[in-house]
Structures are given as structure tokens and as C-alpha cells.
Short mmCIF file of N, CA and C in Angstrom, two decimals:
data_model
loop_
_atom_site.label_atom_id
_atom_site.label_comp_id
_atom_site.label_asym_id
_atom_site.label_seq_id
_atom_site.Cartn_x
_atom_site.Cartn_y
_atom_site.Cartn_z
N UNK A 178 -43.72 -37.07 5.84
CA UNK A 178 -42.35 -37.45 5.97
C UNK A 178 -41.88 -38.09 4.68
N UNK A 179 -40.56 -38.17 4.53
CA UNK A 179 -40.00 -38.76 3.33
C UNK A 179 -40.17 -40.26 3.32
N UNK A 180 -40.20 -40.80 2.14
CA UNK A 180 -40.38 -42.25 2.04
C UNK A 180 -39.02 -42.93 2.18
N UNK A 181 -39.06 -44.10 2.78
CA UNK A 181 -37.85 -44.89 2.96
C UNK A 181 -37.97 -46.10 2.07
N UNK A 182 -36.97 -46.32 1.25
CA UNK A 182 -37.00 -47.43 0.32
C UNK A 182 -36.27 -48.60 0.94
N UNK A 183 -36.90 -49.74 0.91
CA UNK A 183 -36.28 -50.95 1.45
C UNK A 183 -35.75 -51.76 0.27
N UNK A 184 -34.58 -52.27 0.45
CA UNK A 184 -33.99 -53.10 -0.59
C UNK A 184 -34.15 -54.56 -0.18
N UNK A 185 -34.59 -55.37 -1.15
CA UNK A 185 -34.89 -56.77 -0.87
C UNK A 185 -33.61 -57.59 -0.64
N UNK A 186 -32.57 -57.20 -1.30
CA UNK A 186 -31.35 -57.99 -1.16
C UNK A 186 -30.14 -57.07 -1.10
N UNK A 187 -29.08 -57.62 -0.67
CA UNK A 187 -27.82 -56.87 -0.62
C UNK A 187 -27.37 -56.52 -2.03
N UNK A 188 -27.76 -57.33 -2.99
CA UNK A 188 -27.39 -57.10 -4.36
C UNK A 188 -28.01 -55.80 -4.87
N UNK A 189 -29.30 -55.59 -4.57
CA UNK A 189 -29.98 -54.36 -4.98
C UNK A 189 -29.33 -53.14 -4.32
N UNK A 190 -29.00 -53.28 -3.03
CA UNK A 190 -28.38 -52.18 -2.30
C UNK A 190 -27.02 -51.83 -2.90
N UNK A 191 -26.23 -52.81 -3.20
CA UNK A 191 -24.91 -52.55 -3.77
C UNK A 191 -25.02 -51.93 -5.17
N UNK A 192 -26.04 -52.34 -5.96
CA UNK A 192 -26.25 -51.74 -7.28
C UNK A 192 -26.62 -50.26 -7.14
N UNK A 193 -27.49 -49.96 -6.15
CA UNK A 193 -27.90 -48.57 -5.91
C UNK A 193 -26.69 -47.72 -5.52
N UNK A 194 -25.88 -48.22 -4.61
CA UNK A 194 -24.70 -47.47 -4.16
C UNK A 194 -23.72 -47.28 -5.31
N UNK A 195 -23.52 -48.29 -6.11
CA UNK A 195 -22.58 -48.19 -7.23
C UNK A 195 -23.07 -47.15 -8.23
N UNK A 196 -24.38 -47.13 -8.47
CA UNK A 196 -24.94 -46.17 -9.42
C UNK A 196 -24.71 -44.74 -8.94
N UNK A 197 -25.00 -44.48 -7.66
CA UNK A 197 -24.86 -43.12 -7.13
C UNK A 197 -23.40 -42.72 -6.97
N UNK A 198 -22.54 -43.61 -6.62
CA UNK A 198 -21.11 -43.31 -6.56
C UNK A 198 -20.57 -42.98 -7.93
N UNK A 199 -21.06 -43.69 -8.94
CA UNK A 199 -20.67 -43.43 -10.31
C UNK A 199 -21.09 -42.02 -10.73
N UNK A 200 -22.32 -41.62 -10.36
CA UNK A 200 -22.81 -40.29 -10.69
C UNK A 200 -21.93 -39.22 -10.04
N UNK A 201 -21.53 -39.46 -8.79
CA UNK A 201 -20.69 -38.51 -8.07
C UNK A 201 -19.33 -38.36 -8.75
N UNK A 202 -18.76 -39.46 -9.18
CA UNK A 202 -17.48 -39.43 -9.88
C UNK A 202 -17.62 -38.67 -11.19
N UNK A 203 -18.72 -38.90 -11.93
CA UNK A 203 -18.94 -38.20 -13.19
C UNK A 203 -19.07 -36.69 -12.96
N UNK A 204 -19.74 -36.29 -11.90
CA UNK A 204 -19.89 -34.87 -11.60
C UNK A 204 -18.52 -34.25 -11.33
N UNK A 205 -17.70 -34.93 -10.54
CA UNK A 205 -16.36 -34.41 -10.25
C UNK A 205 -15.52 -34.32 -11.51
N UNK A 206 -15.66 -35.29 -12.40
CA UNK A 206 -14.90 -35.25 -13.65
C UNK A 206 -15.34 -34.06 -14.49
N UNK A 207 -16.65 -33.80 -14.57
CA UNK A 207 -17.15 -32.67 -15.34
C UNK A 207 -16.61 -31.36 -14.79
N UNK A 208 -16.57 -31.23 -13.45
CA UNK A 208 -16.04 -30.01 -12.85
C UNK A 208 -14.57 -29.85 -13.20
N UNK A 209 -13.83 -30.93 -13.18
CA UNK A 209 -12.41 -30.87 -13.50
C UNK A 209 -12.19 -30.47 -14.95
N UNK A 210 -13.05 -30.93 -15.84
CA UNK A 210 -12.93 -30.60 -17.25
C UNK A 210 -13.25 -29.13 -17.47
N UNK A 211 -14.20 -28.57 -16.72
CA UNK A 211 -14.62 -27.19 -16.90
C UNK A 211 -13.58 -26.18 -16.40
N UNK A 212 -12.74 -26.57 -15.46
CA UNK A 212 -11.77 -25.64 -14.88
C UNK A 212 -10.71 -25.28 -15.92
N UNK A 213 -10.31 -24.00 -15.91
CA UNK A 213 -9.27 -23.55 -16.81
C UNK A 213 -7.92 -24.05 -16.32
N UNK A 214 -7.07 -24.32 -17.25
CA UNK A 214 -5.72 -24.71 -16.88
C UNK A 214 -4.91 -23.45 -16.60
N UNK A 215 -3.98 -23.57 -15.67
CA UNK A 215 -3.15 -22.43 -15.32
C UNK A 215 -2.24 -22.08 -16.48
N UNK A 216 -2.09 -20.79 -16.71
CA UNK A 216 -1.26 -20.31 -17.79
C UNK A 216 0.19 -20.29 -17.32
N UNK A 217 1.07 -20.80 -18.13
CA UNK A 217 2.48 -20.79 -17.79
C UNK A 217 3.01 -19.39 -18.10
N UNK A 218 3.65 -18.77 -17.08
CA UNK A 218 4.13 -17.40 -17.23
C UNK A 218 5.63 -17.43 -17.46
N UNK A 219 6.05 -16.81 -18.56
CA UNK A 219 7.48 -16.71 -18.82
C UNK A 219 8.01 -15.45 -18.18
N UNK A 220 9.33 -15.33 -18.12
CA UNK A 220 9.93 -14.18 -17.45
C UNK A 220 9.62 -12.87 -18.17
N UNK A 221 9.48 -12.91 -19.49
CA UNK A 221 9.16 -11.67 -20.22
C UNK A 221 7.74 -11.23 -19.96
N UNK A 222 6.83 -12.20 -19.74
CA UNK A 222 5.44 -11.85 -19.47
C UNK A 222 5.24 -11.41 -18.02
N UNK A 223 6.15 -11.82 -17.14
CA UNK A 223 5.97 -11.52 -15.73
C UNK A 223 6.29 -10.07 -15.40
N UNK A 224 6.95 -9.37 -16.33
CA UNK A 224 7.24 -7.97 -16.05
C UNK A 224 5.94 -7.18 -16.02
N UNK A 225 5.85 -6.31 -15.02
CA UNK A 225 4.61 -5.56 -14.83
C UNK A 225 4.47 -4.47 -15.87
N UNK A 226 3.25 -4.27 -16.30
CA UNK A 226 2.94 -3.15 -17.18
C UNK A 226 2.60 -1.96 -16.29
N UNK A 227 3.29 -0.85 -16.50
CA UNK A 227 3.03 0.34 -15.70
C UNK A 227 2.37 1.40 -16.56
N UNK A 228 1.51 2.15 -15.89
CA UNK A 228 0.89 3.27 -16.58
C UNK A 228 1.95 4.33 -16.85
N UNK A 229 1.77 5.12 -17.90
CA UNK A 229 2.72 6.21 -18.12
C UNK A 229 2.60 7.22 -16.98
N UNK A 230 3.73 7.74 -16.57
CA UNK A 230 3.76 8.67 -15.45
C UNK A 230 3.13 10.00 -15.85
N UNK A 231 2.38 10.57 -14.90
CA UNK A 231 1.72 11.85 -15.15
C UNK A 231 2.57 13.02 -14.69
N UNK A 232 3.59 12.76 -13.89
CA UNK A 232 4.46 13.83 -13.43
C UNK A 232 5.88 13.27 -13.27
N UNK A 233 6.87 14.14 -13.23
CA UNK A 233 8.25 13.67 -13.06
C UNK A 233 8.47 12.92 -11.74
N UNK A 234 7.76 13.34 -10.69
CA UNK A 234 7.92 12.66 -9.40
C UNK A 234 7.43 11.22 -9.47
N UNK A 235 6.29 11.01 -10.13
CA UNK A 235 5.74 9.67 -10.27
C UNK A 235 6.68 8.81 -11.12
N UNK A 236 7.22 9.39 -12.17
CA UNK A 236 8.16 8.66 -13.03
C UNK A 236 9.39 8.24 -12.24
N UNK A 237 9.89 9.15 -11.42
CA UNK A 237 11.05 8.84 -10.59
C UNK A 237 10.74 7.69 -9.64
N UNK A 238 9.55 7.71 -9.03
CA UNK A 238 9.15 6.64 -8.13
C UNK A 238 9.06 5.30 -8.86
N UNK A 239 8.56 5.33 -10.10
CA UNK A 239 8.47 4.10 -10.89
C UNK A 239 9.87 3.53 -11.15
N UNK A 240 10.80 4.40 -11.53
CA UNK A 240 12.15 3.95 -11.83
C UNK A 240 12.84 3.40 -10.59
N UNK A 241 12.64 4.06 -9.47
CA UNK A 241 13.23 3.58 -8.21
C UNK A 241 12.65 2.21 -7.88
N UNK A 242 11.35 2.04 -8.06
CA UNK A 242 10.71 0.76 -7.79
C UNK A 242 11.29 -0.34 -8.67
N UNK A 243 11.48 -0.04 -9.95
CA UNK A 243 12.06 -1.03 -10.86
C UNK A 243 13.49 -1.38 -10.46
N UNK A 244 14.26 -0.37 -10.06
CA UNK A 244 15.64 -0.61 -9.65
C UNK A 244 15.70 -1.48 -8.40
N UNK A 245 14.82 -1.22 -7.44
CA UNK A 245 14.79 -2.02 -6.22
C UNK A 245 14.37 -3.45 -6.54
N UNK A 246 13.38 -3.61 -7.43
CA UNK A 246 12.95 -4.95 -7.83
C UNK A 246 14.09 -5.73 -8.49
N UNK A 247 14.84 -5.05 -9.36
CA UNK A 247 15.97 -5.69 -10.03
C UNK A 247 17.05 -6.06 -9.03
N UNK A 248 17.34 -5.16 -8.09
CA UNK A 248 18.35 -5.46 -7.07
C UNK A 248 17.92 -6.65 -6.22
N UNK A 249 16.63 -6.72 -5.89
CA UNK A 249 16.13 -7.85 -5.11
C UNK A 249 16.30 -9.15 -5.89
N UNK A 250 15.97 -9.11 -7.18
CA UNK A 250 16.10 -10.30 -8.03
C UNK A 250 17.56 -10.74 -8.09
N UNK A 251 18.48 -9.78 -8.25
CA UNK A 251 19.90 -10.11 -8.31
C UNK A 251 20.38 -10.70 -7.01
N UNK A 252 19.92 -10.15 -5.89
CA UNK A 252 20.32 -10.68 -4.58
C UNK A 252 19.81 -12.11 -4.40
N UNK A 253 18.58 -12.37 -4.84
CA UNK A 253 18.03 -13.72 -4.70
C UNK A 253 18.76 -14.72 -5.61
N UNK A 254 19.12 -14.26 -6.82
CA UNK A 254 19.79 -15.15 -7.77
C UNK A 254 21.28 -15.31 -7.48
N UNK A 255 21.82 -14.46 -6.62
CA UNK A 255 23.25 -14.51 -6.32
C UNK A 255 24.10 -13.83 -7.37
N UNK A 256 23.50 -12.94 -8.16
CA UNK A 256 24.24 -12.25 -9.23
C UNK A 256 24.44 -10.77 -8.93
N UNK A 257 24.17 -10.34 -7.71
CA UNK A 257 24.27 -8.92 -7.37
C UNK A 257 25.73 -8.50 -7.29
N UNK A 258 26.00 -7.28 -7.74
CA UNK A 258 27.36 -6.75 -7.66
C UNK A 258 27.69 -6.37 -6.23
N UNK A 259 28.96 -6.16 -5.97
CA UNK A 259 29.38 -5.80 -4.61
C UNK A 259 28.79 -4.45 -4.20
N UNK A 260 28.59 -3.54 -5.16
CA UNK A 260 28.00 -2.24 -4.85
C UNK A 260 26.57 -2.39 -4.36
N UNK A 261 25.80 -3.26 -5.01
CA UNK A 261 24.41 -3.48 -4.61
C UNK A 261 24.36 -4.10 -3.22
N UNK A 262 25.19 -5.09 -3.00
CA UNK A 262 25.22 -5.75 -1.69
C UNK A 262 25.61 -4.76 -0.60
N UNK A 263 26.65 -3.96 -0.85
CA UNK A 263 27.10 -2.97 0.13
C UNK A 263 26.01 -1.94 0.40
N UNK A 264 25.32 -1.51 -0.64
CA UNK A 264 24.26 -0.52 -0.47
C UNK A 264 23.19 -1.03 0.50
N UNK A 265 22.73 -2.26 0.29
CA UNK A 265 21.67 -2.79 1.14
C UNK A 265 22.18 -3.16 2.54
N UNK A 266 23.45 -3.51 2.64
CA UNK A 266 24.02 -3.73 3.97
C UNK A 266 24.06 -2.43 4.77
N UNK A 267 24.42 -1.34 4.09
CA UNK A 267 24.45 -0.04 4.78
C UNK A 267 23.06 0.38 5.21
N UNK A 268 22.06 0.12 4.36
CA UNK A 268 20.68 0.48 4.71
C UNK A 268 20.22 -0.23 5.97
N UNK A 269 20.70 -1.43 6.18
CA UNK A 269 20.28 -2.21 7.32
C UNK A 269 21.10 -1.97 8.57
N UNK A 270 22.13 -1.13 8.49
CA UNK A 270 23.00 -0.93 9.64
C UNK A 270 22.34 -0.04 10.69
N UNK A 271 22.81 -0.14 11.93
CA UNK A 271 22.31 0.66 13.04
C UNK A 271 22.59 2.13 12.80
N UNK A 272 23.76 2.43 12.30
CA UNK A 272 24.14 3.83 12.04
C UNK A 272 23.16 4.47 11.05
N UNK A 273 22.82 3.75 10.01
CA UNK A 273 21.90 4.28 9.00
C UNK A 273 20.53 4.55 9.61
N UNK A 274 20.05 3.62 10.46
CA UNK A 274 18.74 3.81 11.10
C UNK A 274 18.76 5.03 12.01
N UNK A 275 19.85 5.21 12.75
CA UNK A 275 19.95 6.36 13.65
C UNK A 275 19.99 7.65 12.84
N UNK A 276 20.76 7.68 11.76
CA UNK A 276 20.82 8.88 10.91
C UNK A 276 19.46 9.19 10.31
N UNK A 277 18.74 8.17 9.90
CA UNK A 277 17.40 8.38 9.35
C UNK A 277 16.46 8.95 10.41
N UNK A 278 16.56 8.44 11.63
CA UNK A 278 15.73 8.94 12.72
C UNK A 278 16.06 10.39 13.03
N UNK A 279 17.36 10.73 13.00
CA UNK A 279 17.78 12.12 13.24
C UNK A 279 17.20 13.03 12.17
N UNK A 280 17.25 12.62 10.92
CA UNK A 280 16.69 13.43 9.83
C UNK A 280 15.19 13.64 10.01
N UNK A 281 14.48 12.60 10.43
CA UNK A 281 13.04 12.73 10.65
C UNK A 281 12.76 13.73 11.78
N UNK A 282 13.55 13.66 12.86
CA UNK A 282 13.37 14.59 13.99
C UNK A 282 13.69 16.02 13.56
N UNK A 283 14.73 16.19 12.75
CA UNK A 283 15.05 17.53 12.25
C UNK A 283 13.92 18.08 11.38
N UNK A 284 13.33 17.23 10.58
CA UNK A 284 12.20 17.65 9.75
C UNK A 284 11.04 18.10 10.63
N UNK A 285 10.74 17.32 11.68
CA UNK A 285 9.66 17.69 12.60
C UNK A 285 9.96 19.02 13.29
N UNK A 286 11.23 19.23 13.67
CA UNK A 286 11.64 20.47 14.32
C UNK A 286 11.45 21.67 13.40
N UNK A 287 11.83 21.52 12.15
CA UNK A 287 11.67 22.61 11.18
C UNK A 287 10.19 22.92 10.99
N UNK A 288 9.35 21.89 10.91
CA UNK A 288 7.91 22.12 10.76
C UNK A 288 7.34 22.84 11.98
N UNK A 289 7.80 22.45 13.18
CA UNK A 289 7.32 23.10 14.40
C UNK A 289 7.76 24.56 14.44
N UNK A 290 8.98 24.85 14.03
CA UNK A 290 9.47 26.24 14.00
C UNK A 290 8.66 27.07 13.01
N UNK A 291 8.35 26.50 11.88
CA UNK A 291 7.54 27.20 10.87
C UNK A 291 6.17 27.53 11.42
N UNK A 292 5.55 26.56 12.08
CA UNK A 292 4.23 26.80 12.68
C UNK A 292 4.31 27.86 13.77
N UNK A 293 5.39 27.85 14.54
CA UNK A 293 5.57 28.83 15.61
C UNK A 293 5.68 30.24 15.03
N UNK A 294 6.45 30.39 13.96
CA UNK A 294 6.59 31.70 13.32
C UNK A 294 5.26 32.19 12.76
N UNK A 295 4.52 31.30 12.14
CA UNK A 295 3.21 31.69 11.61
C UNK A 295 2.27 32.09 12.73
N UNK A 296 2.31 31.37 13.83
CA UNK A 296 1.47 31.70 14.97
C UNK A 296 1.86 33.06 15.56
N UNK A 297 3.16 33.32 15.64
CA UNK A 297 3.64 34.61 16.17
C UNK A 297 3.17 35.75 15.28
N UNK A 298 3.18 35.56 13.98
CA UNK A 298 2.71 36.60 13.06
C UNK A 298 1.22 36.85 13.26
N UNK A 299 0.44 35.79 13.45
CA UNK A 299 -0.99 35.97 13.68
C UNK A 299 -1.24 36.72 15.00
N UNK A 300 -0.49 36.36 16.06
CA UNK A 300 -0.66 37.04 17.35
C UNK A 300 -0.28 38.51 17.24
N UNK A 301 0.80 38.80 16.52
CA UNK A 301 1.22 40.20 16.33
C UNK A 301 0.13 40.99 15.62
N UNK A 302 -0.48 40.40 14.63
CA UNK A 302 -1.56 41.07 13.90
C UNK A 302 -2.77 41.30 14.81
N UNK A 303 -3.09 40.31 15.64
CA UNK A 303 -4.22 40.46 16.57
C UNK A 303 -3.94 41.59 17.58
N UNK A 304 -2.71 41.66 18.11
CA UNK A 304 -2.35 42.74 19.04
C UNK A 304 -2.48 44.10 18.37
N UNK A 305 -2.01 44.18 17.13
CA UNK A 305 -2.08 45.46 16.39
C UNK A 305 -3.54 45.88 16.22
N UNK A 306 -4.39 44.93 15.85
CA UNK A 306 -5.82 45.23 15.67
C UNK A 306 -6.46 45.64 17.01
N UNK A 307 -6.06 45.00 18.09
CA UNK A 307 -6.62 45.34 19.40
C UNK A 307 -6.19 46.74 19.82
N UNK A 308 -4.92 47.08 19.60
CA UNK A 308 -4.43 48.42 19.95
C UNK A 308 -5.13 49.49 19.11
N UNK A 309 -5.31 49.23 17.84
CA UNK A 309 -6.01 50.20 16.99
C UNK A 309 -7.44 50.40 17.46
N UNK A 310 -8.09 49.30 17.84
CA UNK A 310 -9.47 49.40 18.32
C UNK A 310 -9.53 50.22 19.61
N UNK A 311 -8.58 50.03 20.54
CA UNK A 311 -8.56 50.81 21.79
C UNK A 311 -8.30 52.28 21.53
N UNK A 312 -7.43 52.58 20.58
CA UNK A 312 -7.16 53.99 20.24
C UNK A 312 -8.43 54.65 19.71
N UNK A 313 -9.16 53.91 18.87
CA UNK A 313 -10.38 54.47 18.31
C UNK A 313 -11.42 54.70 19.40
N UNK A 314 -11.53 53.78 20.38
CA UNK A 314 -12.49 53.94 21.47
C UNK A 314 -12.12 55.10 22.38
N UNK A 315 -10.83 55.35 22.55
CA UNK A 315 -10.40 56.42 23.47
C UNK A 315 -10.40 57.78 22.77
N UNK A 316 -10.61 57.79 21.49
CA UNK A 316 -10.64 59.05 20.79
C UNK A 316 -9.29 59.45 20.24
N UNK A 317 -8.31 58.61 20.31
CA UNK A 317 -6.98 58.94 19.81
C UNK A 317 -6.70 58.32 18.47
N UNK A 318 -7.73 57.93 17.75
CA UNK A 318 -7.56 57.28 16.47
C UNK A 318 -7.03 58.25 15.43
N UNK A 319 -6.73 57.77 14.27
CA UNK A 319 -6.22 58.60 13.18
C UNK A 319 -7.33 59.57 12.75
N UNK A 320 -6.95 60.81 12.45
CA UNK A 320 -7.95 61.76 11.99
C UNK A 320 -8.54 61.36 10.62
N UNK A 321 -7.83 60.59 9.89
CA UNK A 321 -8.31 60.18 8.58
C UNK A 321 -9.49 59.21 8.68
N UNK A 322 -9.63 58.52 9.85
CA UNK A 322 -10.69 57.55 10.02
C UNK A 322 -12.06 58.21 10.16
N UNK A 323 -12.08 59.51 10.50
CA UNK A 323 -13.36 60.19 10.73
C UNK A 323 -13.96 60.65 9.47
#
């Protein structure tokens, strides 16, 4: 088991505690000295560095992102023009949400119609192949096949 040290007087005990408390304070001070100070960021440094766009679509998305960020900053600062405010008010309206939902449903409908047409073409081809196979089995196939 560990040894237990007995102190003869309260004076010795208080000296021991003071010594170890002092060590703890010194350790905390050293840690504080080692930590890096936070870098002050100016507005010019806060702008994000973007990679060059690899395609026109990516470039367009970058520009839209920058425009939205600028509009948000203007709205927060109270310097946004009436056009910017009106634009974002319209985006948040019930009518705009309903129109967006209608467009999404129309897109889904067009995709479903496209899939249906492709499926119909595949079925038509399968029927044609089946009919040709039956003609060949019955002996009514094309004479060129022989």
C-alpha cells in the first residue's frame, strides 16, 4: 500500500499545501502561455477563397452563392435595396411555395411519362420478337432465314 505521511504541525501541512498549490498555478500559467492567441480577422480576409470552376454550371453556382451571401449581409446590415427585400419576400410567400411544388410535380409527371414511353417501346420489341419466334416455329418464317 502507499505510504501516508504525517505532518507534525499545522505549519508543515500548510507549507506542503502552499507548495503544491503553487505548482498547480505554475502549470496553468505555462499552459496559458503555450496557447496561440486568436487571430483577428478583417473583412477582407473573411472572404472565402474559391477554387476555379471546372465547368460553366459550377461557375454559375459559385456566383449565385456569392450573390445570396451578399444579399444576406445587406439584409442583416439594413442596407438592402427594395428589390432585394421584395425578392426574398416573394420567395417566402405561400404562392411561391405552391408554384414551386407544382413545378416539382410537373417534373415528376414528365419523368414518369418518359419512363412509360420507354417501357412501351421495350414491350413492343418483346412482342415483335415473340411473334417472329412463333412464325419460325410454325414454319411460316421468312424464306431468307433458311
